[in-house]
């Protein structure tokens, strides 16, 4: 998790520098998202395209392709990470409302592409979702989520 946080921080700094170089005065998050609200859809789309281009230049990953090529190995790796997050949340005193699925259930769901039911995700647990944003952010400091561009 520590390596994940460091890489995320480095990426965010590089992304911010890239967007600044393109003339944007915006704040970005570690997934390439733009924090500020836009009132002009054209400006929003232009900023989003620039952010996606910067992300691809920095990571070599097209943000539009994320999640489209799940393999059994990547699903198992994700499960292990999510299990660590789940156990961390429990260690922080969170009484989760949903049990972890088995690794096989998680992998089967990930490979099926099934979208009719919500996938298992510790931060998507009803107990966590019912907490204030400040409480959730404190938990994320102790139990960071998997970063979308983790290699």
GROMACS .gro file of N, CA, C and O in nm, residues 50-101:
model
  208
   50UNK      N    1  -0.750   1.713  -2.237
   50UNK     CA    2  -0.611   1.746  -2.203
   50UNK      C    3  -0.563   1.659  -2.086
   50UNK      O    4  -0.450   1.609  -2.087
   51UNK      N    5  -0.648   1.639  -1.987
   51UNK     CA    6  -0.613   1.555  -1.872
   51UNK      C    7  -0.588   1.410  -1.916
   51UNK      O    8  -0.493   1.346  -1.872
   52UNK      N    9  -0.673   1.360  -2.006
   52UNK     CA   10  -0.655   1.224  -2.057
   52UNK      C   11  -0.525   1.212  -2.136
   52UNK      O   12  -0.453   1.112  -2.124
   53UNK      N   13  -0.493   1.314  -2.215
   53UNK     CA   14  -0.369   1.312  -2.293
   53UNK      C   15  -0.248   1.315  -2.200
   53UNK      O   16  -0.151   1.241  -2.221
   54UNK      N   17  -0.253   1.399  -2.097
   54UNK     CA   18  -0.143   1.405  -2.000
   54UNK      C   19  -0.128   1.271  -1.930
   54UNK      O   20  -0.016   1.222  -1.911
   55UNK      N   21  -0.239   1.212  -1.891
   55UNK     CA   22  -0.236   1.083  -1.822
   55UNK      C   23  -0.170   0.977  -1.909
   55UNK      O   24  -0.085   0.901  -1.863
   56UNK      N   25  -0.208   0.973  -2.036
   56UNK     CA   26  -0.150   0.875  -2.127
   56UNK      C   27   0.000   0.900  -2.146
   56UNK      O   28   0.079   0.806  -2.147
   57UNK      N   29   0.039   1.027  -2.157
   57UNK     CA   30   0.181   1.061  -2.172
   57UNK      C   31   0.261   1.017  -2.049
   57UNK      O   32   0.373   0.966  -2.062
   58UNK      N   33   0.205   1.033  -1.930
   58UNK     CA   34   0.276   1.003  -1.805
   58UNK      C   35   0.281   0.853  -1.777
   58UNK      O   36   0.384   0.800  -1.738
   59UNK      N   37   0.168   0.786  -1.797
   59UNK     CA   38   0.159   0.645  -1.757
   59UNK      C   39   0.173   0.546  -1.871
   59UNK      O   40   0.200   0.428  -1.848
   60UNK      N   41   0.148   0.593  -1.993
   60UNK     CA   42   0.145   0.502  -2.107
   60UNK      C   43   0.013   0.427  -2.114
   60UNK      O   44  -0.005   0.339  -2.198
   61UNK      N   45  -0.080   0.461  -2.027
   61UNK     CA   46  -0.211   0.396  -2.021
   61UNK      C   47  -0.318   0.493  -2.070
   61UNK      O   48  -0.325   0.606  -2.022
   62UNK      N   49  -0.400   0.448  -2.162
   62UNK     CA   50  -0.512   0.529  -2.207
   62UNK      C   51  -0.621   0.518  -2.101
   62UNK      O   52  -0.673   0.408  -2.077
   63UNK      N   53  -0.657   0.629  -2.037
   63UNK     CA   54  -0.758   0.621  -1.931
   63UNK      C   55  -0.891   0.563  -1.977
   63UNK      O   56  -0.964   0.504  -1.897
   64UNK      N   57  -0.921   0.574  -2.104
   64UNK     CA   58  -1.047   0.520  -2.155
   64UNK      C   59  -1.045   0.368  -2.166
   64UNK      O   60  -1.150   0.305  -2.182
   65UNK      N   61  -0.927   0.307  -2.156
   65UNK     CA   62  -0.917   0.162  -2.168
   65UNK      C   63  -0.915   0.090  -2.033
   65UNK      O   64  -0.916  -0.032  -2.029
   66UNK      N   65  -0.913   0.166  -1.924
   66UNK     CA   66  -0.904   0.105  -1.791
   66UNK      C   67  -1.027   0.019  -1.765
   66UNK      O   68  -1.140   0.061  -1.785
   67UNK      N   69  -1.002  -0.102  -1.718
   67UNK     CA   70  -1.110  -0.193  -1.683
   67UNK      C   71  -1.166  -0.272  -1.799
   67UNK      O   72  -1.257  -0.351  -1.781
   68UNK      N   73  -1.112  -0.252  -1.918
   68UNK     CA   74  -1.168  -0.322  -2.033
   68UNK      C   75  -1.100  -0.455  -2.061
   68UNK      O   76  -1.149  -0.533  -2.141
   69UNK      N   77  -0.987  -0.480  -1.998
   69UNK     CA   78  -0.916  -0.605  -2.026
   69UNK      C   79  -0.882  -0.679  -1.896
   69UNK      O   80  -0.766  -0.691  -1.861
   70UNK      N   81  -0.984  -0.726  -1.829
   70UNK     CA   82  -0.965  -0.800  -1.705
   70UNK      C   83  -0.920  -0.942  -1.738
   70UNK      O   84  -0.979  -1.008  -1.824
   71UNK      N   85  -0.816  -0.986  -1.673
   71UNK     CA   86  -0.769  -1.124  -1.688
   71UNK      C   87  -0.787  -1.194  -1.555
   71UNK      O   88  -0.808  -1.130  -1.451
   72UNK      N   89  -0.774  -1.325  -1.556
   72UNK     CA   90  -0.783  -1.399  -1.429
   72UNK      C   91  -0.674  -1.353  -1.333
   72UNK      O   92  -0.700  -1.331  -1.214
   73UNK      N   93  -0.553  -1.334  -1.385
   73UNK     CA   94  -0.442  -1.290  -1.300
   73UNK      C   95  -0.468  -1.152  -1.240
   73UNK      O   96  -0.444  -1.129  -1.121
   74UNK      N   97  -0.517  -1.059  -1.322
   74UNK     CA   98  -0.542  -0.924  -1.270
   74UNK      C   99  -0.658  -0.925  -1.171
   74UNK      O  100  -0.655  -0.851  -1.072
   75UNK      N  101  -0.759  -1.009  -1.195
   75UNK     CA  102  -0.870  -1.019  -1.100
   75UNK      C  103  -0.823  -1.075  -0.966
   75UNK      O  104  -0.862  -1.027  -0.859
   76UNK      N  105  -0.735  -1.174  -0.970
   76UNK     CA  106  -0.681  -1.231  -0.845
   76UNK      C  107  -0.595  -1.128  -0.770
   76UNK      O  108  -0.601  -1.117  -0.648
   77UNK      N  109  -0.518  -1.052  -0.844
   77UNK     CA  110  -0.436  -0.948  -0.783
   77UNK      C  111  -0.525  -0.841  -0.719
   77UNK      O  112  -0.500  -0.797  -0.606
   78UNK      N  113  -0.629  -0.800  -0.790
   78UNK     CA  114  -0.722  -0.701  -0.735
   78UNK      C  115  -0.791  -0.754  -0.610
   78UNK      O  116  -0.810  -0.681  -0.513
   79UNK      N  117  -0.827  -0.882  -0.611
   79UNK     CA  118  -0.893  -0.943  -0.496
   79UNK      C  119  -0.802  -0.936  -0.373
   79UNK      O  120  -0.847  -0.901  -0.264
   80UNK      N  121  -0.675  -0.967  -0.391
   80UNK     CA  122  -0.582  -0.963  -0.279
   80UNK      C  123  -0.570  -0.822  -0.223
   80UNK      O  124  -0.568  -0.802  -0.101
   81UNK      N  125  -0.565  -0.724  -0.311
   81UNK     CA  126  -0.555  -0.586  -0.265
   81UNK      C  127  -0.683  -0.547  -0.190
   81UNK      O  128  -0.677  -0.488  -0.082
   82UNK      N  129  -0.799  -0.579  -0.248
   82UNK     CA  130  -0.926  -0.545  -0.183
   82UNK      C  131  -0.942  -0.617  -0.050
   82UNK      O  132  -0.999  -0.562   0.045
   83UNK      N  133  -0.890  -0.739  -0.040
   83UNK     CA  134  -0.894  -0.813   0.086
   83UNK      C  135  -0.811  -0.740   0.191
   83UNK      O  136  -0.853  -0.727   0.307
   84UNK      N  137  -0.693  -0.690   0.152
   84UNK     CA  138  -0.610  -0.612   0.245
   84UNK      C  139  -0.684  -0.487   0.292
   84UNK      O  140  -0.679  -0.451   0.410
   85UNK      N  141  -0.751  -0.419   0.200
   85UNK     CA  142  -0.826  -0.299   0.235
   85UNK      C  143  -0.940  -0.335   0.332
   85UNK      O  144  -0.959  -0.268   0.434
   86UNK      N  145  -1.012  -0.441   0.301
   86UNK     CA  146  -1.122  -0.486   0.387
   86UNK      C  147  -1.071  -0.514   0.528
   86UNK      O  148  -1.128  -0.465   0.628
   87UNK      N  149  -0.962  -0.591   0.538
   87UNK     CA  150  -0.907  -0.625   0.669
   87UNK      C  151  -0.858  -0.500   0.743
   87UNK      O  152  -0.870  -0.491   0.865
   88UNK      N  153  -0.803  -0.406   0.671
   88UNK     CA  154  -0.759  -0.280   0.730
   88UNK      C  155  -0.879  -0.203   0.786
   88UNK      O  156  -0.873  -0.150   0.898
   89UNK      N  157  -0.987  -0.195   0.710
   89UNK     CA  158  -1.107  -0.124   0.757
   89UNK      C  159  -1.161  -0.190   0.883
   89UNK      O  160  -1.197  -0.120   0.979
   90UNK      N  161  -1.166  -0.322   0.885
   90UNK     CA  162  -1.212  -0.394   1.004
   90UNK      C  163  -1.121  -0.363   1.122
   90UNK      O  164  -1.168  -0.339   1.234
   91UNK      N  165  -0.990  -0.360   1.098
   91UNK     CA  166  -0.894  -0.328   1.205
   91UNK      C  167  -0.912  -0.186   1.257
   91UNK      O  168  -0.881  -0.157   1.373
   92UNK      N  169  -0.967  -0.099   1.173
   92UNK     CA  170  -0.995   0.040   1.215
   92UNK      C  171  -1.127   0.051   1.290
   92UNK      O  172  -1.168   0.160   1.329
   93UNK      N  173  -1.196  -0.063   1.307
   93UNK     CA  174  -1.320  -0.064   1.383
   93UNK      C  175  -1.447  -0.055   1.301
   93UNK      O  176  -1.556  -0.042   1.356
   94UNK      N  177  -1.435  -0.061   1.170
   94UNK     CA  178  -1.554  -0.054   1.084
   94UNK      C  179  -1.625  -0.190   1.088
   94UNK      O  180  -1.563  -0.293   1.063
   95UNK      N  181  -1.751  -0.188   1.121
   95UNK     CA  182  -1.832  -0.310   1.122
   95UNK      C  183  -1.899  -0.321   0.985
   95UNK      O  184  -2.005  -0.265   0.961
   96UNK      N  185  -1.833  -0.394   0.896
   96UNK     CA  186  -1.879  -0.405   0.758
   96UNK      C  187  -2.015  -0.475   0.753
   96UNK      O  188  -2.039  -0.571   0.827
   97UNK      N  189  -2.101  -0.428   0.664
   97UNK     CA  190  -2.235  -0.487   0.652
   97UNK      C  191  -2.237  -0.602   0.552
   97UNK      O  192  -2.333  -0.678   0.550
   98UNK      N  193  -2.132  -0.613   0.474
   98UNK     CA  194  -2.126  -0.717   0.371
   98UNK      C  195  -1.998  -0.798   0.388
   98UNK      O  196  -1.891  -0.742   0.406
   99UNK      N  197  -2.011  -0.930   0.382
   99UNK     CA  198  -1.896  -1.019   0.392
   99UNK      C  199  -1.817  -1.016   0.262
   99UNK      O  200  -1.872  -0.992   0.155
  100UNK      N  201  -1.688  -1.046   0.272
  100UNK     CA  202  -1.606  -1.059   0.152
  100UNK      C  203  -1.652  -1.182   0.075
  100UNK      O  204  -1.682  -1.284   0.136
  101UNK      N  205  -1.656  -1.172  -0.057
  101UNK     CA  206  -1.684  -1.294  -0.133
  101UNK      C  207  -1.558  -1.382  -0.132
  101UNK      O  208  -1.449  -1.335  -0.098
   0.00000   0.00000   0.00000
